[in-house]
């Protein structure tokens, strides 16, 4: 057996991101994250995820899968793709949310079309809003490789809990 490999991860206090979302409209908070002014949440640091595009109702994340994400069958664990999908769908909603808006994921359904390995290279995950109601938001996301082949797809139902002004 080879010597064990290691990977070091650093992150900022997650309360910094929470505080920013309480004070800034979602799109502005995401734009500041993209510009490096606001820190990424710890989960993004853990998986090496980075925002590459942000506009109202649409976001794109990138990440590079590595062997540290492997499961016992020799591929990247599905949780990597689901984390990308969930992050893209959530931030697609955040991109249209007012400051202080609180929400939660009610349901998430993911489908996988190709195995992801360290050889897959950088993957892109695009998230968008399918339907935005006052309290319920439907979102979708796609993970694709550099050749734009679909690797995974998901849909999600989000529940808007409220915001600082008490409006949903």
PDB file of C-alpha atoms in Angstrom:
ATOM      1  CA  UNK A   1       0.000   0.000   0.000  1.00  0.00           C
ATOM      2  CA  UNK A   2       1.127   3.530  -0.773  1.00  0.00           C
ATOM      3  CA  UNK A   3       1.515   6.166   1.902  1.00  0.00           C
ATOM      4  CA  UNK A   4      -1.719   7.969   2.763  1.00  0.00           C
ATOM      5  CA  UNK A   5      -2.497  11.124   0.847  1.00  0.00           C
ATOM      6  CA  UNK A   6      -3.711  14.288   2.533  1.00  0.00           C
ATOM      7  CA  UNK A   7      -5.625  17.417   1.680  1.00  0.00           C
ATOM      8  CA  UNK A   8      -5.903  20.577   3.758  1.00  0.00           C
ATOM      9  CA  UNK A   9      -8.990  22.759   3.711  1.00  0.00           C
ATOM     10  CA  UNK A  10      -9.384  26.254   5.151  1.00  0.00           C
ATOM     11  CA  UNK A  11     -12.583  28.240   5.552  1.00  0.00           C
ATOM     12  CA  UNK A  12     -13.988  31.442   6.972  1.00  0.00           C
ATOM     13  CA  UNK A  13     -16.472  31.670   9.806  1.00  0.00           C
ATOM     14  CA  UNK A  14     -19.820  30.681   8.236  1.00  0.00           C
ATOM     15  CA  UNK A  15     -21.565  33.362  10.271  1.00  0.00           C
ATOM     16  CA  UNK A  16     -19.942  35.947   7.954  1.00  0.00           C
ATOM     17  CA  UNK A  17     -21.959  34.614   5.013  1.00  0.00           C
ATOM     18  CA  UNK A  18     -25.162  34.424   7.086  1.00  0.00           C
ATOM     19  CA  UNK A  19     -24.677  38.017   8.249  1.00  0.00           C
ATOM     20  CA  UNK A  20     -24.108  39.205   4.681  1.00  0.00           C
ATOM     21  CA  UNK A  21     -27.323  37.549   3.464  1.00  0.00           C
ATOM     22  CA  UNK A  22     -29.225  39.299   6.255  1.00  0.00           C
ATOM     23  CA  UNK A  23     -27.995  42.699   5.056  1.00  0.00           C
ATOM     24  CA  UNK A  24     -27.618  42.352   1.281  1.00  0.00           C
ATOM     25  CA  UNK A  25     -29.968  41.346  -1.492  1.00  0.00           C
ATOM     26  CA  UNK A  26     -29.041  37.857  -2.637  1.00  0.00           C
ATOM     27  CA  UNK A  27     -27.713  38.888  -6.035  1.00  0.00           C
ATOM     28  CA  UNK A  28     -25.412  41.474  -4.468  1.00  0.00           C
ATOM     29  CA  UNK A  29     -24.140  38.942  -1.928  1.00  0.00           C
ATOM     30  CA  UNK A  30     -23.399  36.421  -4.685  1.00  0.00           C
ATOM     31  CA  UNK A  31     -21.701  39.078  -6.822  1.00  0.00           C
ATOM     32  CA  UNK A  32     -19.517  39.982  -3.839  1.00  0.00           C
ATOM     33  CA  UNK A  33     -18.672  36.315  -3.346  1.00  0.00           C
ATOM     34  CA  UNK A  34     -17.783  35.993  -7.032  1.00  0.00           C
ATOM     35  CA  UNK A  35     -15.559  39.096  -6.729  1.00  0.00           C
ATOM     36  CA  UNK A  36     -13.783  37.699  -3.650  1.00  0.00           C
ATOM     37  CA  UNK A  37     -15.194  40.315  -1.272  1.00  0.00           C
ATOM     38  CA  UNK A  38     -17.356  37.841   0.675  1.00  0.00           C
ATOM     39  CA  UNK A  39     -16.090  34.389   1.621  1.00  0.00           C
ATOM     40  CA  UNK A  40     -17.526  31.179   0.246  1.00  0.00           C
ATOM     41  CA  UNK A  41     -19.468  29.015   2.682  1.00  0.00           C
ATOM     42  CA  UNK A  42     -17.394  26.167   4.186  1.00  0.00           C
ATOM     43  CA  UNK A  43     -19.060  23.495   2.022  1.00  0.00           C
ATOM     44  CA  UNK A  44     -17.787  25.260  -1.099  1.00  0.00           C
ATOM     45  CA  UNK A  45     -14.257  25.270   0.319  1.00  0.00           C
ATOM     46  CA  UNK A  46     -14.540  21.598   1.252  1.00  0.00           C
ATOM     47  CA  UNK A  47     -15.464  20.589  -2.302  1.00  0.00           C
ATOM     48  CA  UNK A  48     -13.400  23.259  -4.085  1.00  0.00           C
ATOM     49  CA  UNK A  49     -16.509  24.852  -5.611  1.00  0.00           C
ATOM     50  CA  UNK A  50     -16.369  28.301  -7.210  1.00  0.00           C
ATOM     51  CA  UNK A  51     -19.025  30.578  -8.660  1.00  0.00           C
ATOM     52  CA  UNK A  52     -18.237  31.523 -12.244  1.00  0.00           C
ATOM     53  CA  UNK A  53     -21.479  33.235 -13.333  1.00  0.00           C
ATOM     54  CA  UNK A  54     -24.203  35.015 -11.421  1.00  0.00           C
ATOM     55  CA  UNK A  55     -27.294  36.805 -12.668  1.00  0.00           C
ATOM     56  CA  UNK A  56     -30.856  37.031 -11.396  1.00  0.00           C
ATOM     57  CA  UNK A  57     -32.351  33.529 -11.478  1.00  0.00           C
ATOM     58  CA  UNK A  58     -29.257  31.860 -12.949  1.00  0.00           C
ATOM     59  CA  UNK A  59     -25.919  30.754 -11.481  1.00  0.00           C
ATOM     60  CA  UNK A  60     -22.995  28.599 -12.606  1.00  0.00           C
ATOM     61  CA  UNK A  61     -20.598  26.822 -10.259  1.00  0.00           C
ATOM     62  CA  UNK A  62     -17.439  24.907 -11.166  1.00  0.00           C
ATOM     63  CA  UNK A  63     -15.520  22.260  -9.273  1.00  0.00           C
ATOM     64  CA  UNK A  64     -12.858  19.710 -10.082  1.00  0.00           C
ATOM     65  CA  UNK A  65     -13.516  16.202  -8.795  1.00  0.00           C
ATOM     66  CA  UNK A  66     -10.564  14.384  -7.286  1.00  0.00           C
ATOM     67  CA  UNK A  67      -9.775  10.994  -5.854  1.00  0.00           C
ATOM     68  CA  UNK A  68     -10.349  12.313  -2.321  1.00  0.00           C
ATOM     69  CA  UNK A  69     -14.053  12.197  -3.264  1.00  0.00           C
ATOM     70  CA  UNK A  70     -14.004   8.539  -4.336  1.00  0.00           C
ATOM     71  CA  UNK A  71     -16.397   5.941  -3.022  1.00  0.00           C
ATOM     72  CA  UNK A  72     -15.507   2.218  -2.660  1.00  0.00           C
ATOM     73  CA  UNK A  73     -16.465   1.464  -6.286  1.00  0.00           C
ATOM     74  CA  UNK A  74     -13.797   3.755  -7.761  1.00  0.00           C
ATOM     75  CA  UNK A  75     -15.873   6.761  -8.801  1.00  0.00           C
ATOM     76  CA  UNK A  76     -16.624  10.119  -7.234  1.00  0.00           C
ATOM     77  CA  UNK A  77     -19.311   9.802  -4.580  1.00  0.00           C
ATOM     78  CA  UNK A  78     -22.772  10.928  -5.710  1.00  0.00           C
ATOM     79  CA  UNK A  79     -22.782  13.369  -2.793  1.00  0.00           C
ATOM     80  CA  UNK A  80     -20.311  15.545  -4.700  1.00  0.00           C
ATOM     81  CA  UNK A  81     -22.737  15.993  -7.604  1.00  0.00           C
ATOM     82  CA  UNK A  82     -25.723  16.402  -5.277  1.00  0.00           C
ATOM     83  CA  UNK A  83     -23.871  19.085  -3.311  1.00  0.00           C
ATOM     84  CA  UNK A  84     -23.124  20.962  -6.539  1.00  0.00           C
ATOM     85  CA  UNK A  85     -26.730  20.576  -7.696  1.00  0.00           C
ATOM     86  CA  UNK A  86     -28.180  21.673  -4.347  1.00  0.00           C
ATOM     87  CA  UNK A  87     -25.814  24.643  -4.166  1.00  0.00           C
ATOM     88  CA  UNK A  88     -26.672  25.753  -7.700  1.00  0.00           C
ATOM     89  CA  UNK A  89     -30.408  25.442  -7.131  1.00  0.00           C
ATOM     90  CA  UNK A  90     -30.230  27.231  -3.787  1.00  0.00           C
ATOM     91  CA  UNK A  91     -28.094  30.074  -5.061  1.00  0.00           C
ATOM     92  CA  UNK A  92     -30.310  30.466  -8.141  1.00  0.00           C
ATOM     93  CA  UNK A  93     -33.038  31.336  -5.651  1.00  0.00           C
ATOM     94  CA  UNK A  94     -30.719  33.469  -3.526  1.00  0.00           C
ATOM     95  CA  UNK A  95     -29.952  35.499  -6.668  1.00  0.00           C
ATOM     96  CA  UNK A  96     -33.544  36.801  -6.644  1.00  0.00           C
ATOM     97  CA  UNK A  97     -34.083  36.961  -2.877  1.00  0.00           C
ATOM     98  CA  UNK A  98     -34.329  40.134  -0.837  1.00  0.00           C
ATOM     99  CA  UNK A  99     -31.997  40.766   2.080  1.00  0.00           C
ATOM    100  CA  UNK A 100     -32.943  38.696   5.097  1.00  0.00           C
ATOM    101  CA  UNK A 101     -34.977  36.111   3.192  1.00  0.00           C
ATOM    102  CA  UNK A 102     -34.974  32.710   4.882  1.00  0.00           C
ATOM    103  CA  UNK A 103     -35.802  29.484   3.084  1.00  0.00           C
ATOM    104  CA  UNK A 104     -35.217  25.760   3.152  1.00  0.00           C
ATOM    105  CA  UNK A 105     -35.156  22.864   0.713  1.00  0.00           C
ATOM    106  CA  UNK A 106     -38.324  20.767   0.959  1.00  0.00           C
ATOM    107  CA  UNK A 107     -37.432  18.193  -1.683  1.00  0.00           C
ATOM    108  CA  UNK A 108     -34.575  17.373  -4.017  1.00  0.00           C
ATOM    109  CA  UNK A 109     -34.534  14.723  -6.740  1.00  0.00           C
ATOM    110  CA  UNK A 110     -31.336  13.898  -8.574  1.00  0.00           C
ATOM    111  CA  UNK A 111     -30.625  11.677 -11.568  1.00  0.00           C
ATOM    112  CA  UNK A 112     -27.160  10.592 -12.681  1.00  0.00           C
ATOM    113  CA  UNK A 113     -26.285   9.874 -16.303  1.00  0.00           C
ATOM    114  CA  UNK A 114     -22.502   9.307 -16.268  1.00  0.00           C
ATOM    115  CA  UNK A 115     -19.921   8.360 -13.684  1.00  0.00           C
ATOM    116  CA  UNK A 116     -17.694  11.180 -12.444  1.00  0.00           C
ATOM    117  CA  UNK A 117     -14.027  10.395 -11.801  1.00  0.00           C
ATOM    118  CA  UNK A 118     -10.850  12.376 -11.230  1.00  0.00           C
ATOM    119  CA  UNK A 119     -10.275  12.065 -14.998  1.00  0.00           C
ATOM    120  CA  UNK A 120     -13.565  13.882 -15.741  1.00  0.00           C
ATOM    121  CA  UNK A 121     -11.879  17.221 -15.129  1.00  0.00           C
ATOM    122  CA  UNK A 122     -13.612  20.434 -14.161  1.00  0.00           C
ATOM    123  CA  UNK A 123     -17.397  20.160 -14.107  1.00  0.00           C
ATOM    124  CA  UNK A 124     -19.900  22.991 -14.442  1.00  0.00           C
ATOM    125  CA  UNK A 125     -23.181  23.094 -12.590  1.00  0.00           C
ATOM    126  CA  UNK A 126     -25.851  25.471 -13.841  1.00  0.00           C
ATOM    127  CA  UNK A 127     -28.786  26.320 -11.608  1.00  0.00           C
ATOM    128  CA  UNK A 128     -31.964  28.152 -12.546  1.00  0.00           C
ATOM    129  CA  UNK A 129     -35.469  28.881 -11.350  1.00  0.00           C
ATOM    130  CA  UNK A 130     -38.330  27.029 -13.016  1.00  0.00           C
ATOM    131  CA  UNK A 131     -41.162  28.736 -11.132  1.00  0.00           C
ATOM    132  CA  UNK A 132     -41.156  31.335  -8.391  1.00  0.00           C
ATOM    133  CA  UNK A 133     -44.217  31.620  -6.214  1.00  0.00           C
ATOM    134  CA  UNK A 134     -44.566  33.702  -3.083  1.00  0.00           C
ATOM    135  CA  UNK A 135     -43.822  30.752  -0.761  1.00  0.00           C
ATOM    136  CA  UNK A 136     -42.758  27.868  -3.028  1.00  0.00           C
ATOM    137  CA  UNK A 137     -39.948  27.984  -5.588  1.00  0.00           C
ATOM    138  CA  UNK A 138     -39.114  25.250  -8.103  1.00  0.00           C
ATOM    139  CA  UNK A 139     -35.510  25.062  -9.292  1.00  0.00           C
ATOM    140  CA  UNK A 140     -33.361  22.841 -11.464  1.00  0.00           C
ATOM    141  CA  UNK A 141     -29.662  22.265 -12.058  1.00  0.00           C
ATOM    142  CA  UNK A 142     -27.389  20.355 -14.419  1.00  0.00           C
ATOM    143  CA  UNK A 143     -23.832  19.097 -13.968  1.00  0.00           C
ATOM    144  CA  UNK A 144     -21.911  18.873 -17.250  1.00  0.00           C
ATOM    145  CA  UNK A 145     -18.348  18.056 -18.217  1.00  0.00           C
ATOM    146  CA  UNK A 146     -16.095  20.180 -20.464  1.00  0.00           C
ATOM    147  CA  UNK A 147     -17.675  18.543 -23.548  1.00  0.00           C
ATOM    148  CA  UNK A 148     -21.116  19.652 -22.275  1.00  0.00           C
ATOM    149  CA  UNK A 149     -22.194  16.054 -21.639  1.00  0.00           C
ATOM    150  CA  UNK A 150     -24.844  15.754 -18.953  1.00  0.00           C
ATOM    151  CA  UNK A 151     -23.474  14.029 -15.821  1.00  0.00           C
ATOM    152  CA  UNK A 152     -26.343  14.709 -13.409  1.00  0.00           C
ATOM    153  CA  UNK A 153     -29.604  16.626 -13.259  1.00  0.00           C
ATOM    154  CA  UNK A 154     -31.812  17.633 -10.340  1.00  0.00           C
ATOM    155  CA  UNK A 155     -34.963  19.487  -9.437  1.00  0.00           C
ATOM    156  CA  UNK A 156     -35.765  20.979  -6.078  1.00  0.00           C
ATOM    157  CA  UNK A 157     -38.696  22.488  -4.219  1.00  0.00           C
ATOM    158  CA  UNK A 158     -37.813  25.349  -1.892  1.00  0.00           C
ATOM    159  CA  UNK A 159     -40.010  26.819   0.836  1.00  0.00           C
ATOM    160  CA  UNK A 160     -39.650  30.546   1.468  1.00  0.00           C
ATOM    161  CA  UNK A 161     -39.990  31.012   5.216  1.00  0.00           C
ATOM    162  CA  UNK A 162     -39.907  34.807   5.325  1.00  0.00           C
ATOM    163  CA  UNK A 163     -37.599  37.767   5.574  1.00  0.00           C
ATOM    164  CA  UNK A 164     -36.692  40.556   7.981  1.00  0.00           C
ATOM    165  CA  UNK A 165     -39.694  42.651   7.001  1.00  0.00           C
ATOM    166  CA  UNK A 166     -41.994  39.709   7.667  1.00  0.00           C
ATOM    167  CA  UNK A 167     -42.959  39.318   3.997  1.00  0.00           C
ATOM    168  CA  UNK A 168     -42.567  35.944   2.265  1.00  0.00           C
TER     169      UNK A 168
END
